[in-house]
Short mmCIF file of C-alpha atoms in Angstrom, two decimals:
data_model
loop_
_atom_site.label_atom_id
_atom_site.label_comp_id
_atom_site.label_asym_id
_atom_site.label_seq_id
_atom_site.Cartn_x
_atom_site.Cartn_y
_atom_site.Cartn_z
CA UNK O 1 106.22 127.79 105.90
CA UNK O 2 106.47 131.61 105.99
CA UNK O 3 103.98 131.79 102.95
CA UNK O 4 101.55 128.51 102.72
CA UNK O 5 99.49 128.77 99.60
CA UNK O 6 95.96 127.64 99.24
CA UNK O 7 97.35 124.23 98.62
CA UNK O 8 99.39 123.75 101.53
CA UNK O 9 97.01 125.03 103.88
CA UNK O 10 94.46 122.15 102.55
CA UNK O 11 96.83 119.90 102.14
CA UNK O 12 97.66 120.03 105.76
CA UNK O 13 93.87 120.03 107.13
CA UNK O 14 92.81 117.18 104.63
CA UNK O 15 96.27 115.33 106.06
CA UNK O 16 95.11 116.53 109.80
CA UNK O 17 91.33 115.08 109.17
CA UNK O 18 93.35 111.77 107.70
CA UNK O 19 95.72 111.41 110.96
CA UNK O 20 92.94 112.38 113.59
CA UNK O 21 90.78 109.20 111.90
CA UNK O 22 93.65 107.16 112.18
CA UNK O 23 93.95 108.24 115.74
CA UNK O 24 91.04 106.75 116.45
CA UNK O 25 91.71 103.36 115.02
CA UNK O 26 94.14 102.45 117.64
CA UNK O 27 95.00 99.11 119.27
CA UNK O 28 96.98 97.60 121.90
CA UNK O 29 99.61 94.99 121.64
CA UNK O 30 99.33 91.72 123.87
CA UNK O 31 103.00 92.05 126.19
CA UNK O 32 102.45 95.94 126.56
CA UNK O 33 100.07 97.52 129.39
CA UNK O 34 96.59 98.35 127.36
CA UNK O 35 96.49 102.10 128.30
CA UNK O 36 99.91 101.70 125.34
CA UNK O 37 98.07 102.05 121.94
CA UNK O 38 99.31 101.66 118.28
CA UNK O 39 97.60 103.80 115.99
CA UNK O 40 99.35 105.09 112.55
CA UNK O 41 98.47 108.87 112.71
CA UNK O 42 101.93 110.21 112.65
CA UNK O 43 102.11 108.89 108.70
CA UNK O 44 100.09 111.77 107.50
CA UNK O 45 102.64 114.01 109.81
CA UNK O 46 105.13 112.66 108.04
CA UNK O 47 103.92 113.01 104.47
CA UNK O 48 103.02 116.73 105.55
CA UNK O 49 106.38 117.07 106.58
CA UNK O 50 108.14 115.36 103.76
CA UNK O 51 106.10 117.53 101.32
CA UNK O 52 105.69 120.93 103.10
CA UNK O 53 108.71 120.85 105.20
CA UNK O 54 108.87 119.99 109.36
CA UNK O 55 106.50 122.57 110.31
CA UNK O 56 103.87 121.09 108.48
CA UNK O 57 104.49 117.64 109.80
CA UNK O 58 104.37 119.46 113.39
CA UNK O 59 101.07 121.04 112.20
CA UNK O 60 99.23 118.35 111.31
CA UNK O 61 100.47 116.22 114.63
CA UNK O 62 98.94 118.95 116.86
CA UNK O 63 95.54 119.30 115.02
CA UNK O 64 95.14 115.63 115.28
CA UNK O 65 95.36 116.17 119.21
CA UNK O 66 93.18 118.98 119.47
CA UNK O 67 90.50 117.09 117.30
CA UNK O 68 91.04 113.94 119.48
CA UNK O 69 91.00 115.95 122.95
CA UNK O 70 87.64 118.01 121.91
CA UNK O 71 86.02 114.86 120.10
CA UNK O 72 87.13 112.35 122.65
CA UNK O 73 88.25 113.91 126.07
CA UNK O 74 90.62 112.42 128.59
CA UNK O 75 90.81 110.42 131.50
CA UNK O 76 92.82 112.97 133.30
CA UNK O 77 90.99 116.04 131.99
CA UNK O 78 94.03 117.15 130.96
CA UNK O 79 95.47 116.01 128.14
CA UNK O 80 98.78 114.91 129.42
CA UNK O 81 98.22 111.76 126.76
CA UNK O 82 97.70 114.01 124.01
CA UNK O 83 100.16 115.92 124.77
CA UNK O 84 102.79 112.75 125.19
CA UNK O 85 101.21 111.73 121.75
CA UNK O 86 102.24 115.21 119.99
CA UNK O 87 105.99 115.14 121.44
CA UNK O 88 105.66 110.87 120.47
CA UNK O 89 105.05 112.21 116.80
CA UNK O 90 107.53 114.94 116.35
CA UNK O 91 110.23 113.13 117.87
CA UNK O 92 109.41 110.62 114.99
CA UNK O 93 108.91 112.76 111.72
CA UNK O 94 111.78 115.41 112.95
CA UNK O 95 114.51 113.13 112.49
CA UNK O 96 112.88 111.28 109.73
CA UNK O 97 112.75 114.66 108.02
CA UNK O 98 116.33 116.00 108.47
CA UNK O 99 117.99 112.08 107.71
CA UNK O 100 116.03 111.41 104.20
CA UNK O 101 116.97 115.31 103.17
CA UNK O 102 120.67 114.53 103.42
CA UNK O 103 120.24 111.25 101.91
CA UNK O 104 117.14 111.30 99.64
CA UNK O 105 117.15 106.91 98.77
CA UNK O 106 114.91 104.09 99.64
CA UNK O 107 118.00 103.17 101.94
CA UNK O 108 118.40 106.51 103.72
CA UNK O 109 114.36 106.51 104.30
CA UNK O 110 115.05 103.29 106.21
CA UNK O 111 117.69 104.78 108.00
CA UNK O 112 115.64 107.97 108.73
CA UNK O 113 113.28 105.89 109.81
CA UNK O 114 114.77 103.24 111.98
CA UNK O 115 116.44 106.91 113.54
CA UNK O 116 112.95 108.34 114.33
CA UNK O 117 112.26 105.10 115.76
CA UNK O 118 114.73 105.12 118.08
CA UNK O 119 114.90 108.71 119.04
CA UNK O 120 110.98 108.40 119.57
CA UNK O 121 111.43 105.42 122.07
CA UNK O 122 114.67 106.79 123.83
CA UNK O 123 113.08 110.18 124.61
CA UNK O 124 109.46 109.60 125.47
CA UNK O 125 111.31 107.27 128.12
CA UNK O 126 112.82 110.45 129.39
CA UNK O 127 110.35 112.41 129.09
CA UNK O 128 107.69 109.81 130.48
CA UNK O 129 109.76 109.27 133.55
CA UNK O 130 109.84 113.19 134.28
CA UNK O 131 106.89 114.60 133.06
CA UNK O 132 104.17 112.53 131.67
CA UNK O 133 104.21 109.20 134.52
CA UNK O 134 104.04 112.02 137.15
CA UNK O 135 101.53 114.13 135.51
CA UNK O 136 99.27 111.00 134.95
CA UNK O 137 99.42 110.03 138.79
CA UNK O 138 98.78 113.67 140.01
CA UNK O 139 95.51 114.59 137.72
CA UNK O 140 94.08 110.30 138.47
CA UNK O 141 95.02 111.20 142.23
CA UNK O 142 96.88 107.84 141.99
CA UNK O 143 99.77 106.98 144.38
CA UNK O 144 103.34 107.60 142.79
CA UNK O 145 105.31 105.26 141.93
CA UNK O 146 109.25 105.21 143.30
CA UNK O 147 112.13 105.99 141.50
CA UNK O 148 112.90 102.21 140.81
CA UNK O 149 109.13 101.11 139.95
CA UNK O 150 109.00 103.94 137.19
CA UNK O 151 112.24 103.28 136.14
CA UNK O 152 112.13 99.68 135.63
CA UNK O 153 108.01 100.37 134.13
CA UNK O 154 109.49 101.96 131.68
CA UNK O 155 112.41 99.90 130.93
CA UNK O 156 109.93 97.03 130.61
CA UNK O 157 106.77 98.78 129.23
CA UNK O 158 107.26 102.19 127.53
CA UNK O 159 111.26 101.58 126.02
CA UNK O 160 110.37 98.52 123.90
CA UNK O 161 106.74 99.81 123.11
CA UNK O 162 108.02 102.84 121.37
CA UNK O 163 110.21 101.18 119.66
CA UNK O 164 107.60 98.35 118.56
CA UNK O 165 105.66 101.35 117.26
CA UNK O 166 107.78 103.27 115.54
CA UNK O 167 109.25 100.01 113.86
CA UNK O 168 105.27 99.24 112.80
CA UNK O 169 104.76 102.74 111.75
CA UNK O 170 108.48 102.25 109.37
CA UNK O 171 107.60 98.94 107.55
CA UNK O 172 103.88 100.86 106.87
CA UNK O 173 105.65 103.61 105.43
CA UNK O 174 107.90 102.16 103.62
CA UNK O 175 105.28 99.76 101.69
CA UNK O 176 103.66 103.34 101.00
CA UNK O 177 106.55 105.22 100.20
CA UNK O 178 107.34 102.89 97.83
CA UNK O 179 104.62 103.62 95.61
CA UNK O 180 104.35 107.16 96.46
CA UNK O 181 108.01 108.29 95.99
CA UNK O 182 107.42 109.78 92.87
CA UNK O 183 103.81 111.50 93.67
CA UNK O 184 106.10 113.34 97.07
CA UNK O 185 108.60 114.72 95.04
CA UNK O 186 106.33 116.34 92.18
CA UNK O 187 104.38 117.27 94.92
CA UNK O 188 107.22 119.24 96.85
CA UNK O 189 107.80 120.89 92.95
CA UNK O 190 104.56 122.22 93.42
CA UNK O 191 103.60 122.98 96.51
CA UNK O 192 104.30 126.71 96.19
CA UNK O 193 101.91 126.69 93.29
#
């Protein structure tokens, strides 16, 4: 990504505008807590990335953010749920990236994807037990929660949600990526042009 032409450089803010809109269309799913939220903005990351290469991908997941956080704000202030909802999407399109380039088939996009699902889900858990649970509690001035309530919250909660999501945002793809197989790769031909 050294040298983006023209064509990248729209590519990725027409992909950014695309994601942030998606962003917005977001809904929750009945077992999960509400605040949880399925929206499908990490697909234009992942086109990006699949096209441009990761750093686009990573591009267009934090523009969508930024647009969100100015446009929409936070509970917090802060924007400790954007900023759980950038490291959401790059765990996802990183290892979707780096499995379909060593195996570029319909089957190894599954794979890639089922991957991303599951390293999405297994380290937001992490990451939402260290950082993001406390971080929520400290800017909502809400008592914390013990070691055992976060742990089994997110066991219950967080764990399968991810995984729900990124299994969602997999069987979308994959009806798209079907039909757009061919338009990726001449695009990646191209994209210097």
């Amino acid at each position: 990504m050294k040298n983006l032409s023209v064509k990248a450089m729209v590519s990725i803010g027409m992909l950014s505008s695309i994601a942030y809109v998606l962003m917005l269309l977001n809904f929750p799913l009945p077992p999960f807590p509400k605040f949880l939220m399925v929206d499908f903005s990490d697909l234009p990351a992942l086109i990006a990335a699949l096209i441009f290469g990761p750093a686009a991908g990573i591009l267009v997941e934090l523009i969508k953010n930024i647009l969100d956080y100015f446009m929409t704000g936070s509970e917090t202030g802060v924007p400790v749920g954007h900023a759980a909802n950038f490291v959401a999407g790059v765990l996802f399109i990183l290892p979707t990236y780096y499995i379909y380039q060593q195996m570029k088939t319909k089957k190894g996009m599954t794979f890639a994807l089922v991957s991303g699902s599951v390293s999405m889900a297994i380290f937001m858990s992490v990451l939402n037990y260290y950082v993001f649970l406390p971080a929520y509690t400290l800017f909502l001035n809400m008592p914390a929660m013990s070691g055992p309530e976060t742990k089994q919250f997110i066991v219950a909660g967080i764990l399968p949600f991810n995984f729900v999501k990124g299994v969602l945002m997999s069987v979308v793809f994959m009806l798209m990526f079907a039909r757009m197989k061919t338009w990726m790769e001449r695009q990646q031909n191209y994209k210097s042009a």
